[in-house]
């Protein structure tokens, strides 16, 4: 496994004790930690450049605007977009889904149409489509999940034969770790003229992503899962699709002209970025991209793959442990979701916390998926490039203590 342990020095939060034990942070699928370089970028912005963007002619505003728009270019390059004009800044993946489920869906969905999602979607890529189909009179259908945590691709083919207008699919499952064949799914959809939306919250910053190679119309992700601040993310919208879409929020900056009777609107991403944006968050996102590119996405992906395999092999040896998701040996996201026969997931996570281990327990915003696997929830250990095999060993030791305690 590539040794990235020296990078831990860049993350101040990791060097602390919890309940008298060294912190082991295995909750990066919920939110990653931030390196000093990102933290410093926020401090520098507020100390030197703090001013509103796009609206001033003074030096601070000019600096802020330049830095802000440079990050848009960085995001476009980072995910392989054709142009920075295809990047809309959002508060995160959830807002990206809701933007499309409101603007695009309100314009193009009608009674008799169908929207297809999968049975492993995060609530953020499920509830907005429920609302959109309820408003429009369209029907929401889903691709079943097989016992091994993968999608039923035969069922997908059958569903796509219907009057489908859009398919929305998670790239990497936050509950199973499944890496979905999004390029294949988008190709199948495109062959039938179906619009495609990909939830990339668990993928961007963890594996190389190229939206043009994937072939999607929309791709959303969050900054806080890839070393950037909370409250910032981006939505990729293919230019030809974005140009057809009407505004969502009204306000300053997204307009060309305003009279008391009517308004006209800017083109491109500005149409969807009403009001003062999270300027500092965008600056932090740019710093996170710079940092991740220095580390290298290939190295991050390989580290995650090897560390996850190491963890899975040790976890499945524990008595009474049930692992959800693809089996060992299948390429998956950097997480392990499991249950222990002797303890409720919440009790297990609370016990782990007393030993300095940060896991996440519950349904992980995938209640239908938990029902599918007849699990009230799972304990989830999720890894990033700043985690080590020694920390995995520590987790196994704590879980062995938990089994003795609850049995």
XYZ file of C-alpha atoms in Angstrom:
407
model
C 0.000 0.000 0.000
C 1.308 3.435 -0.887
C 2.467 5.128 2.310
C 0.619 8.401 2.718
C 0.946 8.490 6.500
C 3.208 11.548 6.338
C 0.163 13.534 5.190
C -1.438 13.110 8.608
C 0.785 15.966 9.776
C -1.305 18.284 7.572
C -4.510 17.535 9.552
C -4.446 19.247 12.961
C -7.680 17.648 14.154
C -6.287 14.117 13.936
C -3.690 14.768 16.640
C -5.924 14.688 19.682
C -7.317 12.289 22.231
C -10.955 11.332 22.719
C -11.970 9.745 26.016
C -8.305 9.396 26.873
C -7.428 7.521 23.670
C -5.824 8.679 20.414
C -8.538 9.623 17.953
C -9.232 7.145 15.161
C -11.457 8.981 12.697
C -13.360 6.512 10.508
C -16.244 8.763 9.471
C -14.964 10.453 6.323
C -17.959 9.273 4.267
C -20.020 11.647 6.393
C -17.456 14.447 6.336
C -13.727 14.423 5.738
C -11.193 16.308 7.796
C -9.475 19.451 6.520
C -5.742 19.916 5.971
C -3.931 22.962 7.260
C -3.600 24.224 3.679
C -7.386 24.527 3.355
C -7.758 26.091 6.789
C -5.020 28.599 5.955
C -6.763 29.521 2.690
C -9.865 30.543 4.641
C -7.837 32.610 7.087
C -5.966 34.310 4.235
C -9.183 35.143 2.435
C -10.775 36.769 5.489
C -7.602 38.592 6.477
C -6.658 39.899 3.017
C -9.338 39.611 0.327
C -12.755 39.607 2.004
C -15.208 41.407 -0.289
C -18.253 40.552 -2.362
C -17.672 39.152 -5.836
C -18.753 40.392 -9.265
C -20.218 43.622 -7.940
C -17.391 45.979 -7.128
C -14.629 47.844 -8.890
C -12.308 48.163 -5.909
C -9.201 46.057 -5.360
C -10.577 43.636 -2.758
C -13.630 42.846 -4.855
C -11.466 42.355 -7.928
C -9.216 39.940 -6.033
C -12.154 38.006 -4.636
C -13.831 37.762 -8.016
C -10.671 36.567 -9.730
C -9.996 33.931 -7.068
C -13.644 32.836 -7.034
C -13.838 32.338 -10.788
C -10.445 30.637 -10.880
C -11.887 27.952 -8.621
C -14.687 27.400 -11.129
C -11.976 26.631 -13.683
C -10.268 24.283 -11.207
C -13.501 22.388 -10.574
C -14.137 22.008 -14.301
C -10.646 20.616 -14.835
C -10.857 18.377 -11.745
C -13.958 16.552 -12.985
C -13.255 16.752 -16.720
C -15.958 19.229 -17.747
C -15.664 20.807 -21.174
C -15.864 24.333 -19.769
C -16.046 26.205 -16.486
C -19.393 27.527 -17.783
C -20.781 24.061 -16.974
C -20.041 24.414 -13.239
C -22.690 25.785 -10.870
C -21.637 26.393 -7.269
C -24.096 24.971 -4.735
C -24.225 24.281 -1.005
C -23.494 20.627 -1.728
C -24.820 17.503 -3.406
C -28.269 17.877 -1.860
C -28.764 21.337 -3.319
C -27.483 20.129 -6.682
C -30.101 17.362 -6.759
C -32.844 19.742 -5.687
C -31.861 22.299 -8.307
C -32.303 19.742 -11.077
C -35.377 18.149 -9.499
C -37.028 21.568 -9.399
C -35.815 23.426 -12.486
C -35.297 20.634 -15.026
C -38.138 18.473 -13.724
C -40.642 21.337 -13.596
C -39.915 22.117 -17.231
C -39.726 18.647 -18.738
C -41.689 16.154 -16.636
C -45.377 15.572 -17.354
C -48.044 12.968 -16.518
C -47.172 9.607 -18.012
C -43.413 10.174 -17.828
C -41.162 8.063 -15.629
C -38.113 8.843 -13.499
C -35.839 5.930 -12.620
C -33.597 5.857 -9.554
C -31.906 2.941 -7.809
C -32.699 1.106 -4.606
C -29.471 2.286 -2.985
C -29.945 6.052 -3.266
C -29.228 8.431 -0.401
C -32.395 10.227 0.664
C -31.001 13.336 -1.030
C -31.246 11.568 -4.395
C -34.624 10.042 -3.581
C -36.863 12.546 -1.796
C -36.376 15.350 -4.394
C -37.484 12.952 -7.149
C -40.483 11.865 -5.099
C -41.480 15.516 -4.826
C -40.787 16.182 -8.511
C -42.896 13.256 -9.729
C -45.694 14.138 -7.327
C -45.771 17.703 -8.673
C -45.651 16.660 -12.317
C -47.806 13.555 -12.287
C -44.873 11.445 -13.468
C -44.091 8.027 -11.978
C -41.024 7.154 -9.914
C -39.506 3.688 -10.386
C -36.342 2.102 -9.073
C -33.710 -0.443 -10.046
C -33.564 -3.275 -7.469
C -30.389 -4.052 -5.533
C -29.132 -7.634 -5.625
C -27.976 -9.594 -2.586
C -24.332 -8.786 -3.342
C -25.024 -5.048 -3.194
C -24.909 -4.464 -6.946
C -27.667 -3.221 -9.237
C -29.948 -5.576 -11.151
C -28.811 -4.506 -14.616
C -31.364 -6.764 -16.349
C -34.113 -4.940 -14.474
C -32.520 -1.627 -15.486
C -32.790 -2.586 -19.155
C -36.470 -3.392 -18.710
C -37.139 -0.115 -16.901
C -35.359 1.962 -19.543
C -37.677 0.526 -22.179
C -40.516 2.547 -20.660
C -41.374 6.261 -21.047
C -38.374 7.329 -18.963
C -37.314 10.973 -19.025
C -34.490 10.827 -16.454
C -32.406 8.329 -14.531
C -30.692 9.383 -11.295
C -27.997 7.114 -9.884
C -25.380 7.235 -7.135
C -21.791 6.794 -8.303
C -20.547 5.148 -5.083
C -23.025 4.044 -2.420
C -22.540 5.674 0.971
C -24.089 2.614 2.683
C -22.703 -0.328 0.719
C -19.564 1.006 -0.919
C -20.844 -0.264 -4.274
C -19.223 1.399 -7.295
C -21.964 1.568 -9.886
C -21.159 1.256 -13.621
C -22.246 4.830 -14.263
C -20.621 5.044 -17.690
C -22.547 1.982 -18.843
C -25.770 3.271 -17.284
C -25.419 6.659 -18.962
C -24.684 5.023 -22.331
C -27.827 2.886 -22.068
C -29.867 5.952 -21.142
C -28.391 8.166 -23.854
C -29.205 5.566 -26.498
C -32.860 6.146 -25.610
C -32.642 9.934 -25.242
C -32.924 9.780 -21.435
C -31.394 12.546 -19.306
C -28.883 11.362 -16.698
C -28.027 12.583 -13.198
C -25.166 11.165 -11.123
C -24.703 11.684 -7.366
C -20.933 11.894 -6.937
C -20.758 12.752 -3.240
C -18.701 9.667 -2.356
C -16.633 9.670 -5.539
C -15.150 13.120 -6.166
C -11.901 13.492 -4.263
C -11.683 9.724 -3.720
C -11.399 8.360 -7.256
C -10.629 10.039 -10.588
C -13.847 11.420 -12.100
C -14.351 12.578 -15.689
C -17.909 13.626 -16.459
C -17.365 13.574 -20.221
C -16.122 9.996 -20.071
C -19.068 9.067 -17.859
C -21.358 10.732 -20.393
C -23.816 12.212 -17.884
C -25.925 15.351 -18.209
C -25.667 16.273 -14.523
C -23.140 15.388 -11.821
C -23.265 16.747 -8.262
C -20.790 16.590 -5.386
C -19.972 18.136 -2.008
C -16.792 19.822 -0.867
C -16.894 18.662 2.740
C -16.318 15.025 1.741
C -13.116 15.929 -0.126
C -11.186 18.075 2.388
C -13.040 21.324 1.614
C -15.291 23.308 3.989
C -18.904 22.439 4.676
C -21.649 24.294 2.823
C -19.997 24.284 -0.595
C -20.287 21.959 -3.575
C -20.809 21.993 -7.296
C -23.231 20.814 -9.937
C -21.963 19.947 -13.391
C -24.634 20.594 -16.010
C -23.796 19.798 -19.623
C -23.970 23.055 -21.560
C -26.689 21.952 -23.986
C -28.900 20.920 -21.076
C -28.149 23.950 -18.908
C -29.025 26.324 -21.731
C -32.589 24.954 -21.755
C -33.160 25.504 -18.040
C -34.929 28.437 -16.430
C -33.754 30.086 -13.169
C -34.488 28.555 -9.809
C -33.815 31.278 -7.227
C -34.356 34.919 -8.092
C -32.218 37.768 -6.826
C -29.082 39.728 -7.454
C -26.344 38.657 -9.869
C -28.454 36.208 -11.917
C -30.178 38.991 -13.864
C -29.400 40.986 -16.971
C -32.159 43.592 -16.710
C -34.950 44.211 -14.192
C -38.028 46.403 -14.523
C -41.101 46.499 -12.336
C -42.877 44.332 -14.900
C -40.326 41.689 -15.875
C -36.712 40.558 -15.784
C -34.244 38.936 -18.141
C -31.586 36.538 -16.948
C -27.940 35.752 -17.499
C -26.850 32.605 -19.264
C -24.618 29.867 -17.913
C -24.034 29.207 -14.243
C -24.751 32.803 -13.193
C -28.448 32.147 -13.893
C -28.458 29.658 -11.019
C -26.302 31.547 -8.509
C -28.591 34.232 -7.145
C -27.345 36.322 -4.232
C -24.019 36.420 -2.460
C -22.365 33.009 -2.735
C -20.258 31.196 -0.162
C -17.102 32.936 -1.342
C -14.870 31.601 1.422
C -16.243 28.102 0.844
C -15.352 28.333 -2.836
C -11.830 29.511 -1.951
C -11.527 26.558 0.423
C -12.793 24.199 -2.276
C -10.084 25.450 -4.600
C -7.437 24.893 -1.924
C -8.753 21.356 -1.365
C -8.522 20.588 -5.081
C -4.945 21.899 -5.154
C -4.097 19.684 -2.180
C -5.722 16.544 -3.593
C -4.036 17.018 -6.946
C -0.657 17.274 -5.224
C -1.339 13.991 -3.428
C -2.705 12.450 -6.636
C -6.127 10.913 -7.191
C -4.627 7.639 -8.378
C -2.605 7.347 -5.160
C -5.675 8.224 -3.072
C -7.768 5.631 -4.887
C -5.135 2.915 -4.505
C -4.631 3.690 -0.820
C -8.379 3.515 -0.228
C -8.692 0.251 -2.126
C -5.895 -1.467 -0.218
C -6.882 -0.124 3.203
C -10.511 -1.133 2.691
C -9.535 -4.657 1.626
C -7.297 -4.935 4.691
C -10.170 -3.841 6.943
C -12.728 -6.128 5.319
C -10.520 -9.190 5.691
C -10.171 -8.524 9.411
C -13.812 -7.592 9.958
C -15.297 -10.744 8.414
C -13.219 -12.853 10.803
C -15.060 -11.401 13.805
C -17.774 -13.656 15.300
C -21.339 -12.595 14.570
C -20.344 -9.914 12.066
C -22.453 -9.398 8.935
C -20.940 -7.341 6.144
C -23.202 -5.470 3.731
C -22.202 -4.632 0.180
C -19.966 -6.240 -2.435
C -17.733 -9.113 -1.306
C -14.017 -8.831 -0.683
C -12.115 -8.582 -3.942
C -14.697 -6.449 -5.712
C -13.599 -2.857 -6.273
C -15.655 -0.710 -3.922
C -15.649 2.620 -2.152
C -13.515 3.140 0.935
C -15.989 2.018 3.563
C -17.254 -1.032 5.400
C -20.833 -1.290 6.709
C -21.608 -4.107 9.119
C -23.720 -5.367 11.985
C -22.782 -7.399 15.043
C -25.198 -10.005 16.324
C -24.474 -9.137 19.951
C -25.100 -5.371 19.845
C -27.378 -2.758 18.326
C -25.485 -0.520 15.933
C -26.014 2.580 18.096
C -24.727 0.787 21.198
C -21.689 -0.403 19.273
C -20.864 3.071 17.968
C -21.257 4.547 21.458
C -18.928 1.891 22.846
C -16.387 2.666 20.128
C -16.535 6.333 21.044
C -15.456 5.525 24.608
C -12.282 4.112 23.055
C -11.598 7.092 20.788
C -12.957 5.447 17.634
C -15.300 7.526 15.467
C -17.696 5.288 13.530
C -21.164 6.152 12.237
C -24.237 4.144 13.096
C -27.774 4.143 11.718
C -29.487 3.938 8.356
C -27.098 6.468 6.750
C -30.007 8.235 5.006
C -30.830 5.055 3.084
C -33.876 3.703 4.891
C -35.293 1.787 1.882
C -31.919 0.095 1.411
C -31.786 -0.950 5.063
C -35.283 -2.393 4.692
C -34.134 -4.271 1.584
C -31.376 -5.954 3.617
C -33.567 -6.414 6.708
C -31.207 -4.351 8.843
C -32.319 -1.649 11.303
C -29.060 0.078 10.474
C -25.352 -0.603 10.291
C -22.119 0.507 11.856
C -19.984 2.128 9.186
C -16.238 2.617 9.090
C -15.185 4.887 6.257
C -11.612 5.644 5.315
C -9.580 8.341 3.579
C -5.964 8.709 2.597
C -4.993 9.993 6.057
C -5.998 6.675 7.672
C -3.597 3.803 8.310
C -3.496 0.036 8.793
C -2.495 0.623 12.413
C -5.808 2.435 12.892
C -7.670 -0.481 11.326
C -5.909 -2.797 13.783
C -7.020 -0.517 16.598
C -10.626 -0.691 15.346
C -10.529 -4.492 15.293
C -9.202 -4.541 18.853
C -12.032 -2.237 19.975
C -14.655 -4.351 18.210
C -13.276 -7.463 19.903
C -13.641 -5.663 23.239
C -17.209 -4.740 22.283
C -18.080 -8.349 21.446
C -16.788 -9.451 24.855
C -18.673 -6.617 26.576
C -22.077 -7.164 24.890
C -22.014 -10.967 24.701
